[in-house]
PDB file of C-alpha atoms in Angstrom:
ATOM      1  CA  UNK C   1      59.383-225.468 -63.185  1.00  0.00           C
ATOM      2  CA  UNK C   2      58.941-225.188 -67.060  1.00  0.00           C
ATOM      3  CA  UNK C   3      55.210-226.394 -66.198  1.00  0.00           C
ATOM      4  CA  UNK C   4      54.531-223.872 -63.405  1.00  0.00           C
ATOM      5  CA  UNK C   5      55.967-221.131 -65.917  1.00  0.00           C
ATOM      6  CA  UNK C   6      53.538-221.817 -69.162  1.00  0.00           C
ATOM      7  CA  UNK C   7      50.619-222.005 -66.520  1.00  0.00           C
ATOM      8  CA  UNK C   8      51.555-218.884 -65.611  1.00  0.00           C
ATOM      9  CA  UNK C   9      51.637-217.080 -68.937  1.00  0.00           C
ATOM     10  CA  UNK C  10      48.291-219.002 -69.507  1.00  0.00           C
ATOM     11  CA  UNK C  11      46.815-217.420 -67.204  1.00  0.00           C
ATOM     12  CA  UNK C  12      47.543-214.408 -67.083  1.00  0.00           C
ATOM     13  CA  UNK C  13      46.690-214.057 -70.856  1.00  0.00           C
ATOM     14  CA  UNK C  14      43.206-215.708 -70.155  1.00  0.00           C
ATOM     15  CA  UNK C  15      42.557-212.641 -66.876  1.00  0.00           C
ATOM     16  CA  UNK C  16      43.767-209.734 -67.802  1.00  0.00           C
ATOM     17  CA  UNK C  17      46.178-209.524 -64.758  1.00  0.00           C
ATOM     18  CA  UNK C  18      49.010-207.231 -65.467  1.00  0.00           C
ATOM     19  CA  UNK C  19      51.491-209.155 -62.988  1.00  0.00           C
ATOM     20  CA  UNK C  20      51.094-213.118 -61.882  1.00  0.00           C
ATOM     21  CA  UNK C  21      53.863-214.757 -59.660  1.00  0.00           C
ATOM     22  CA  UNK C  22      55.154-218.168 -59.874  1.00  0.00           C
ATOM     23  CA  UNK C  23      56.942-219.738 -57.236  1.00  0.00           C
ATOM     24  CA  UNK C  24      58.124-223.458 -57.706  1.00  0.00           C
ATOM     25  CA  UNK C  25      57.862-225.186 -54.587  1.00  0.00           C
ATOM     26  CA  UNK C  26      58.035-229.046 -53.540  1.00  0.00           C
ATOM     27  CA  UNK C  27      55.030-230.186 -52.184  1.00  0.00           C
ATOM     28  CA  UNK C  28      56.989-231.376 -48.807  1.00  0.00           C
ATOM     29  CA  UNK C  29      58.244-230.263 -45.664  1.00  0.00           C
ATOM     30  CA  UNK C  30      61.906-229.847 -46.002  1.00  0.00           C
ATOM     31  CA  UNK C  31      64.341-227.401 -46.899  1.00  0.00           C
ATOM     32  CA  UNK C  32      62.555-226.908 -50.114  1.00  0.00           C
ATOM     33  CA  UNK C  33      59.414-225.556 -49.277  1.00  0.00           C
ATOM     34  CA  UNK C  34      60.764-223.436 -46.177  1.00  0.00           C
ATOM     35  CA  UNK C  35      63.219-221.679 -47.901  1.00  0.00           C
ATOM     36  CA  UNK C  36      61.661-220.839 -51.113  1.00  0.00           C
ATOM     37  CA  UNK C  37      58.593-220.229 -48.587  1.00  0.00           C
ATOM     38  CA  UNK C  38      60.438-217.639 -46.365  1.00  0.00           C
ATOM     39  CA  UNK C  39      63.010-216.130 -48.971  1.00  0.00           C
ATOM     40  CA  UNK C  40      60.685-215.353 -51.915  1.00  0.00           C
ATOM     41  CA  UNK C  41      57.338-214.533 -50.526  1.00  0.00           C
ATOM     42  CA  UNK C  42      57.800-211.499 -48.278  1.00  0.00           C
ATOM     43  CA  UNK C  43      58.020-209.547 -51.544  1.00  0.00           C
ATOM     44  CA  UNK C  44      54.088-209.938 -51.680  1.00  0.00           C
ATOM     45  CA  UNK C  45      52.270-207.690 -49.375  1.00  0.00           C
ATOM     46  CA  UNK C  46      49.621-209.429 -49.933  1.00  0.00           C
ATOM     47  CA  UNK C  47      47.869-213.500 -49.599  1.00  0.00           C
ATOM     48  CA  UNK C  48      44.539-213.054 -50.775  1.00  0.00           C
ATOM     49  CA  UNK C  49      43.627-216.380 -51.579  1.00  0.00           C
ATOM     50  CA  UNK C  50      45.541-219.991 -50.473  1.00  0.00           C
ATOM     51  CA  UNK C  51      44.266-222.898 -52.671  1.00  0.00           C
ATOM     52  CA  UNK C  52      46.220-225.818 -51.443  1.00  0.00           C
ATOM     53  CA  UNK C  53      46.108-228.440 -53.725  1.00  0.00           C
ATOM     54  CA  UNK C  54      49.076-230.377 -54.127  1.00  0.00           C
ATOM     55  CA  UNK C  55      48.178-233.814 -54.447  1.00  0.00           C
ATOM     56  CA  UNK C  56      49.430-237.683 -54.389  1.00  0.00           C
ATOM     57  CA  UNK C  57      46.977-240.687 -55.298  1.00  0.00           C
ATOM     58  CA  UNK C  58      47.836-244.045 -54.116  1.00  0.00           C
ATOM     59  CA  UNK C  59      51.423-244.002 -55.037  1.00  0.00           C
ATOM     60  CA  UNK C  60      53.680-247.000 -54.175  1.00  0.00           C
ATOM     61  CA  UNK C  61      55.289-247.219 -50.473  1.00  0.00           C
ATOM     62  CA  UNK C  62      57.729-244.219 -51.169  1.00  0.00           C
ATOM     63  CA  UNK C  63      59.088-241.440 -48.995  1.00  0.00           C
ATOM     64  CA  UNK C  64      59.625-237.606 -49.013  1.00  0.00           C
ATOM     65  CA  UNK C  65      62.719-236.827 -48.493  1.00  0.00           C
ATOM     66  CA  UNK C  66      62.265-235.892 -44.892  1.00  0.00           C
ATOM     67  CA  UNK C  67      61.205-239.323 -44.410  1.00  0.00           C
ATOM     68  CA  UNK C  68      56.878-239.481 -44.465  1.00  0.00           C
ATOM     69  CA  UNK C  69      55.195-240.955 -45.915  1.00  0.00           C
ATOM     70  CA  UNK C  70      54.458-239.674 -49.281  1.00  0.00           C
ATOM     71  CA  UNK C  71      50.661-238.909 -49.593  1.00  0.00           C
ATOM     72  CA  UNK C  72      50.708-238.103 -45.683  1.00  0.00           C
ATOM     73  CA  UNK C  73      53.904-235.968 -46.412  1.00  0.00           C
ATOM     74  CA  UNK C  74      52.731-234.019 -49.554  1.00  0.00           C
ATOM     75  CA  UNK C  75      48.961-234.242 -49.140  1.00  0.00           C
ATOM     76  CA  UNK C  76      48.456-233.226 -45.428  1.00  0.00           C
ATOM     77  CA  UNK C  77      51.969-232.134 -43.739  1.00  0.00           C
ATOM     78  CA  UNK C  78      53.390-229.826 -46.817  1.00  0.00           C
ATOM     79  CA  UNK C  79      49.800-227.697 -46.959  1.00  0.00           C
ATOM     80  CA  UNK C  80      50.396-227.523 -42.903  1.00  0.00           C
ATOM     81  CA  UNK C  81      53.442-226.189 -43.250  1.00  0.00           C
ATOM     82  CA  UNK C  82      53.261-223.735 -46.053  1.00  0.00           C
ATOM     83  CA  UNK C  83      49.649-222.329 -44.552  1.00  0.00           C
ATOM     84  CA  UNK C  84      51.059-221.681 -41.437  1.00  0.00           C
ATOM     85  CA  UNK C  85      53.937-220.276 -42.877  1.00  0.00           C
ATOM     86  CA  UNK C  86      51.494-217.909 -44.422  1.00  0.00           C
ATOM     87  CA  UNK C  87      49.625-217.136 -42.118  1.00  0.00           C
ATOM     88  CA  UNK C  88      50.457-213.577 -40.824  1.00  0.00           C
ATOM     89  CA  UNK C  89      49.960-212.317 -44.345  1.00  0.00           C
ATOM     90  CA  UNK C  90      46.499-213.835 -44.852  1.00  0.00           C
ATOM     91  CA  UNK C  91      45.462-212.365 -41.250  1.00  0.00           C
ATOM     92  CA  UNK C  92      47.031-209.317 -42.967  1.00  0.00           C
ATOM     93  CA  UNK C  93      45.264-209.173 -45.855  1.00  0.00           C
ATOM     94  CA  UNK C  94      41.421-210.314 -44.274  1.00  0.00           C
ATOM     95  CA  UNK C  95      38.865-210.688 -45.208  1.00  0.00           C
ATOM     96  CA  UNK C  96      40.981-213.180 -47.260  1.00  0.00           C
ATOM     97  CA  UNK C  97      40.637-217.193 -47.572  1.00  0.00           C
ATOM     98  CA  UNK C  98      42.575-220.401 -47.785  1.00  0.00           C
ATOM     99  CA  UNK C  99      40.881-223.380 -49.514  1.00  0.00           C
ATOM    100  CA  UNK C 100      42.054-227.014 -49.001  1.00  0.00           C
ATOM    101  CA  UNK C 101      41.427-229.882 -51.634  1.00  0.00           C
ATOM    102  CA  UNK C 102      40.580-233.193 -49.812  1.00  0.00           C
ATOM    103  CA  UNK C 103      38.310-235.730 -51.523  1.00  0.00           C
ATOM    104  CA  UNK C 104      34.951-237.517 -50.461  1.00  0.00           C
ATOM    105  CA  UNK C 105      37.698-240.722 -50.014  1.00  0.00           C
ATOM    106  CA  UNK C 106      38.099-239.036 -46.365  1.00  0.00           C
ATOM    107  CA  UNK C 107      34.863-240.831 -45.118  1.00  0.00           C
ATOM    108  CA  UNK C 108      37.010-244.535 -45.362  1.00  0.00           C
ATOM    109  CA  UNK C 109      40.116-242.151 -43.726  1.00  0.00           C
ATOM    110  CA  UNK C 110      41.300-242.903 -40.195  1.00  0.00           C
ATOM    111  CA  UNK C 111      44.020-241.188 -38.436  1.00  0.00           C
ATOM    112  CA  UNK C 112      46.488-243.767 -36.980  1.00  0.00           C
ATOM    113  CA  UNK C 113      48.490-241.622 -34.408  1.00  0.00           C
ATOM    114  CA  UNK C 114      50.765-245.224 -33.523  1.00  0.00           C
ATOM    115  CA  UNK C 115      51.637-245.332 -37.213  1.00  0.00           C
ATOM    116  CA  UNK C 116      51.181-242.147 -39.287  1.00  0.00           C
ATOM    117  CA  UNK C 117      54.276-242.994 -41.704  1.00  0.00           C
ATOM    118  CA  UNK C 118      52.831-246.870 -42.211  1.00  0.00           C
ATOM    119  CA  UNK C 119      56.120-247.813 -40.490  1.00  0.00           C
ATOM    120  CA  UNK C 120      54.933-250.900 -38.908  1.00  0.00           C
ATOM    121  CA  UNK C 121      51.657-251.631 -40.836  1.00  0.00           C
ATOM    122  CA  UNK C 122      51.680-253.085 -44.298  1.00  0.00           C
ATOM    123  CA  UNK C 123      50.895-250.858 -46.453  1.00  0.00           C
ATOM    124  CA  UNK C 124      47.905-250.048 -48.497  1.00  0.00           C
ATOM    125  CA  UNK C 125      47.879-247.529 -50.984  1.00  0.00           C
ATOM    126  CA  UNK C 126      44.363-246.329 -50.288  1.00  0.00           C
ATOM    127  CA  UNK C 127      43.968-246.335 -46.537  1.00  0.00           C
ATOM    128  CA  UNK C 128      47.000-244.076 -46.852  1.00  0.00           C
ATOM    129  CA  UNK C 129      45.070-241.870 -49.342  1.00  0.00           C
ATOM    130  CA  UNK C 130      42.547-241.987 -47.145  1.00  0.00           C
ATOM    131  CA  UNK C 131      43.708-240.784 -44.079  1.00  0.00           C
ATOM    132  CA  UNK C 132      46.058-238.341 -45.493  1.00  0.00           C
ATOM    133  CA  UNK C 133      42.401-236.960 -47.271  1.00  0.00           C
ATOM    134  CA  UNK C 134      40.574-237.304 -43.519  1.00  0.00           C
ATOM    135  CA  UNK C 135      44.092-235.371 -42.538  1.00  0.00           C
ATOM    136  CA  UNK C 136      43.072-232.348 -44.634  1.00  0.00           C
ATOM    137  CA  UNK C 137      39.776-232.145 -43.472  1.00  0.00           C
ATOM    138  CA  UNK C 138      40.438-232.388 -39.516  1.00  0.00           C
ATOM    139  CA  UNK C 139      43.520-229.361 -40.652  1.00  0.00           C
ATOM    140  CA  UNK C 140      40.634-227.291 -41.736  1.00  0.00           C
ATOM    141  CA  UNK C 141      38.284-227.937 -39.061  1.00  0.00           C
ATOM    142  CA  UNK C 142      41.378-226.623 -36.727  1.00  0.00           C
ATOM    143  CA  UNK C 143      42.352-224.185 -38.425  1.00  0.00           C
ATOM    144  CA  UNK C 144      39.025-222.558 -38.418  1.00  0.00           C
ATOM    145  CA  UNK C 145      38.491-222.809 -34.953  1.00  0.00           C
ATOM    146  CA  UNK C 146      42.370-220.918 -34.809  1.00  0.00           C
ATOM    147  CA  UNK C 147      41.153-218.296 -37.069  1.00  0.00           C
ATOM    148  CA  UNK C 148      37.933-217.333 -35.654  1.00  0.00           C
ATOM    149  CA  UNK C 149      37.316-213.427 -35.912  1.00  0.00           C
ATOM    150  CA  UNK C 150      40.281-213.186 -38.099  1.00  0.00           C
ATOM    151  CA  UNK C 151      38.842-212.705 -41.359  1.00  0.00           C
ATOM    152  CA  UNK C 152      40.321-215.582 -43.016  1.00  0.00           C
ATOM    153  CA  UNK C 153      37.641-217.882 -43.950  1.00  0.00           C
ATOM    154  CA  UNK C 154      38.901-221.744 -44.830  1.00  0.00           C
ATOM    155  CA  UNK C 155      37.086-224.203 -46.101  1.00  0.00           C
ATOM    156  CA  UNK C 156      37.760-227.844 -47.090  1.00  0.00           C
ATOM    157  CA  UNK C 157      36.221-229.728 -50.463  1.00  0.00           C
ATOM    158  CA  UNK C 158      35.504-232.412 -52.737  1.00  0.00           C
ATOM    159  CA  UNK C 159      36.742-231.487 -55.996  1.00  0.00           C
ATOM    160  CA  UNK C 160      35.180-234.636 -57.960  1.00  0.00           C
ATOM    161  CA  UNK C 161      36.818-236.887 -60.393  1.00  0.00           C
ATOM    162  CA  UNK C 162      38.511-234.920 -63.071  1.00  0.00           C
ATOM    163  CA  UNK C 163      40.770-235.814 -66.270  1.00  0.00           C
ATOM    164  CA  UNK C 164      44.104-235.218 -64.691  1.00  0.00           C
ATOM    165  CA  UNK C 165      47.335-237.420 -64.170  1.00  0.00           C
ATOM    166  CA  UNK C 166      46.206-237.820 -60.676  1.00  0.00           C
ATOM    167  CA  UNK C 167      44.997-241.363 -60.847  1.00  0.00           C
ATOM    168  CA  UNK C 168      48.090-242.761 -62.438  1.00  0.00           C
ATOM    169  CA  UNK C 169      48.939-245.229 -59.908  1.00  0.00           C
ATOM    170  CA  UNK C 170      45.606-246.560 -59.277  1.00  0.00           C
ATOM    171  CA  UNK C 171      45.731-248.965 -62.354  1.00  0.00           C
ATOM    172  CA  UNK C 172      43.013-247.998 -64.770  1.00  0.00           C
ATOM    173  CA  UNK C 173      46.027-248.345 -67.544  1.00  0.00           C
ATOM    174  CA  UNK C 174      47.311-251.675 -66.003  1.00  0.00           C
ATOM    175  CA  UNK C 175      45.462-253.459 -68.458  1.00  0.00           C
ATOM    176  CA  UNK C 176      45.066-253.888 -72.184  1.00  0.00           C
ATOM    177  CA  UNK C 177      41.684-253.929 -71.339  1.00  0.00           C
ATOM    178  CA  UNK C 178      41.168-251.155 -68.992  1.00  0.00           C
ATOM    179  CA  UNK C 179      43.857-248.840 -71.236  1.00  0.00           C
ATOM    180  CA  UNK C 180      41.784-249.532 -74.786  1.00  0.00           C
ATOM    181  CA  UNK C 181      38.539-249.756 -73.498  1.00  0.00           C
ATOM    182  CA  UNK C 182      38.020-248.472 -69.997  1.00  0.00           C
ATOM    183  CA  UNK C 183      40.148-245.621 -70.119  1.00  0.00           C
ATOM    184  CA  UNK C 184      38.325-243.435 -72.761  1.00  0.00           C
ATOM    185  CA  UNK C 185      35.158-243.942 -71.331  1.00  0.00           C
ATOM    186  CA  UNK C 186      36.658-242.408 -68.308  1.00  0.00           C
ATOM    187  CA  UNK C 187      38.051-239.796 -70.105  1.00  0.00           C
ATOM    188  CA  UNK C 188      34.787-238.649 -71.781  1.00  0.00           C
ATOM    189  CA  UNK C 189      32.241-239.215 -69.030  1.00  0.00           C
ATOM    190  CA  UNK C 190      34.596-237.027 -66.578  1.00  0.00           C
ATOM    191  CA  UNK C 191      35.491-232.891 -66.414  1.00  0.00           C
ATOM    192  CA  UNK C 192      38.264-231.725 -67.184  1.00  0.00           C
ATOM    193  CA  UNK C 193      40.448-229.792 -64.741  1.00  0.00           C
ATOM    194  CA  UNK C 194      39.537-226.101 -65.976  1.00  0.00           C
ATOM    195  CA  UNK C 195      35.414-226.897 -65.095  1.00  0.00           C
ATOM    196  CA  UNK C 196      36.623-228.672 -62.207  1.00  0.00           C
ATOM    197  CA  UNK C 197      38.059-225.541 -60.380  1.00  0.00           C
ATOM    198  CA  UNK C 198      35.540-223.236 -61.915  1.00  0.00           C
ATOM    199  CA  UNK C 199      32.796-225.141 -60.318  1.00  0.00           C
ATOM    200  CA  UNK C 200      34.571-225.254 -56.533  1.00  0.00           C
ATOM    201  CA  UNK C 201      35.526-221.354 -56.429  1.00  0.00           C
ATOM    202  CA  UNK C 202      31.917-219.945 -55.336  1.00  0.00           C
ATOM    203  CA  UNK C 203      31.778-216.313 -53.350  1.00  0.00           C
ATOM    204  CA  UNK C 204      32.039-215.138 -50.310  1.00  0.00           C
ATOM    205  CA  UNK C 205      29.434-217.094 -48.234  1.00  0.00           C
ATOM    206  CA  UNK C 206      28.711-219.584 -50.508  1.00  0.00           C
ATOM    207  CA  UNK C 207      28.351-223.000 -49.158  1.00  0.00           C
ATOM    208  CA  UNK C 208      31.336-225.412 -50.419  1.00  0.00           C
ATOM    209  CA  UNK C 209      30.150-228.582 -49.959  1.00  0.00           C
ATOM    210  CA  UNK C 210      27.049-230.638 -50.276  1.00  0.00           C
ATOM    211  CA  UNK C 211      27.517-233.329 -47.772  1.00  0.00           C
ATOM    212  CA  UNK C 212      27.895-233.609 -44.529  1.00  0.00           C
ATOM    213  CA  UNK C 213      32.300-234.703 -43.440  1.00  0.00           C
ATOM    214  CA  UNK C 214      32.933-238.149 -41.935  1.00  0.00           C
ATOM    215  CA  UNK C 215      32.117-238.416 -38.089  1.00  0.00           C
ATOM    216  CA  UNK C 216      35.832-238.602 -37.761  1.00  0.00           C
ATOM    217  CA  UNK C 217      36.566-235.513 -39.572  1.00  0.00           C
ATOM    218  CA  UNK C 218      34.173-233.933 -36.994  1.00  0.00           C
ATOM    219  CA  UNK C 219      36.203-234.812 -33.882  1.00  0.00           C
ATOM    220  CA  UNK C 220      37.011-231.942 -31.972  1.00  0.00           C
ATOM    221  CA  UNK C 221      40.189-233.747 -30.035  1.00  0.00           C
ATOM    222  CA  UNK C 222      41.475-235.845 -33.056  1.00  0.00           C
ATOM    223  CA  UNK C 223      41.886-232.063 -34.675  1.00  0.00           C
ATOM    224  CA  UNK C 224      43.661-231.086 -31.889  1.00  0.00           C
ATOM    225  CA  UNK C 225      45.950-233.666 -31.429  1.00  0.00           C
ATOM    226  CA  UNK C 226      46.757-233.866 -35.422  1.00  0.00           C
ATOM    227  CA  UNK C 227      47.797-230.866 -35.443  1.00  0.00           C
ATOM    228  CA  UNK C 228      50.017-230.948 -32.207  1.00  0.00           C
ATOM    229  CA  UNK C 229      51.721-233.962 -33.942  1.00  0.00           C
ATOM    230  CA  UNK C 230      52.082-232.218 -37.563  1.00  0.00           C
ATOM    231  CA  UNK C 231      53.686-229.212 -36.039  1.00  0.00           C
ATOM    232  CA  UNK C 232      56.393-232.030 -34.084  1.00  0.00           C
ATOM    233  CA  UNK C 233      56.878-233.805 -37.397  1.00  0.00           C
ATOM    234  CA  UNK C 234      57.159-230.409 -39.778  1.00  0.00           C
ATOM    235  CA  UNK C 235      59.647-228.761 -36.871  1.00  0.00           C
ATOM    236  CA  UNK C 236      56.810-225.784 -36.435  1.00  0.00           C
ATOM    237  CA  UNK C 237      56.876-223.880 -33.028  1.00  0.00           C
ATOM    238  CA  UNK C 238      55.076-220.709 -32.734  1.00  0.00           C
ATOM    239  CA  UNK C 239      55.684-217.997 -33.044  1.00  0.00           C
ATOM    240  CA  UNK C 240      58.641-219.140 -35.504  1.00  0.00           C
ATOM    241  CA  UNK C 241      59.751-222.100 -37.319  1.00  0.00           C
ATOM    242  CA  UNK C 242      62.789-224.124 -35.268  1.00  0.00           C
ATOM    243  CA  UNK C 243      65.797-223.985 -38.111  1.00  0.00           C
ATOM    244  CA  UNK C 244      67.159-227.924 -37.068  1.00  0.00           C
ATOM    245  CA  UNK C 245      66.863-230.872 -39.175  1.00  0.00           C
ATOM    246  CA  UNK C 246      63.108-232.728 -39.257  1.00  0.00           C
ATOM    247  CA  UNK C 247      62.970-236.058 -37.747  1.00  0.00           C
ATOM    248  CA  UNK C 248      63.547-239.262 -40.282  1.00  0.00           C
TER     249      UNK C 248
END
């Protein structure tokens, strides 16, 4: 919260807007995000622009507390639920746009529809990155196809490698070695977050990406049928959201 705050003040010192919201949410599907979601928001009349870009890199085998799986839950089924939540006051506000950060780590994604929460496979900290990235792209790819003639544009993109805190868990500081001598190569040769999102918010128009999605990410029926199961697992049923508990 004390984070989200100071970003806000930054910000609004560094554009000139007179009036910048912050609203804390958890990146989940729970009570959290709902309720702050549905009891804060309305004030807006307006949802210009969504950026969803919550994200979770190869963390250990851990859980939301709804019960996903955590890069599935926060990566993939948190930006479902929150867009859609959203959604009437982006249609609202067209021509507006909702962006969604997956990586190029989709392509070695595949969506397991036996085992989406890794509750029988042993788990592996990448294909789960990976599929909850390929998750975000086949999300956009439906959603578009929702939103045709609405005036909300969404797109889906690589952001590259950056200098953030996202990579923690993937054991470039496991080492003497890789902490001393690895490390601040990394952290010199890559961009740091503020030319990372400059570079990835073109205009109206403006192509997003520069390659081609996975053949995966281009399956018509695999976007279909993700979403159908991430509206089960997030409790969503148009027109409304169901008020029960989510399934653990």
């Amino acid at each position: 919260r004390e984070t989200c705050c100071a970003k806000r003040t930054e910000a609004s010192g560094g554009t000139g807007l007179k009036s910048l919201m912050a609203q804390h949410l958890e990146a989940e599907t729970g009570d959290h995000p709902r309720s702050g979601t549905i009891r804060d928001l309305p004030e807006e009349e307006r949802v210009d622009i969504l950026i969803n870009n919550a994200g979770v890199m190869r963390c250990p085998h851990w859980t939301t507390e709804d019960g996903f799986e955590m890069q599935f839950g926060v990566n993939h089924l948190g930006h479902f639920l929150l867009t859609n939540l959203l959604l009437d006051k982006l249609k609202a506000s067209a021509p507006s746009r909702i962006i969604n950060l997956s990586s190029l780590a989709h392509v070695a994604g595949h969506i397991d529809f036996d085992d989406l929460n890794w509750q029988t496979r042993k788990y592996d900290t990448k294909a789960a990155y990976c599929q909850s990235k390929l998750a975000i792209v086949l999300f956009t790819k439906e959603l578009s196809r929702r939103l045709q003639g609405s005036g909300v544009t969404v797109n889906a993109l690589h952001p590259g490698v950056a200098r953030t805190e996202l990579g923690r868990h993937t054991g470039i500081h496991g080492s003497t070695f890789s902490s001393t001598t690895l490390g601040p190569i990394f952290w010199l040769l890559v961009k740091g977050p503020e030319l990372a999102a400059r570079q990835h918010i073109p205009g109206r128009g403006r192509e997003l990406a520069d390659k081609a999605p996975a053949p995966e990410a281009e399956d018509e029926e695999v976007a279909r049928r993700l979403w159908a199961e991430s509206a089960r697992l997030v409790g969503l049923e148009a027109p409304s959201v169901r008020q029960q508990p989510l399934p653990r």
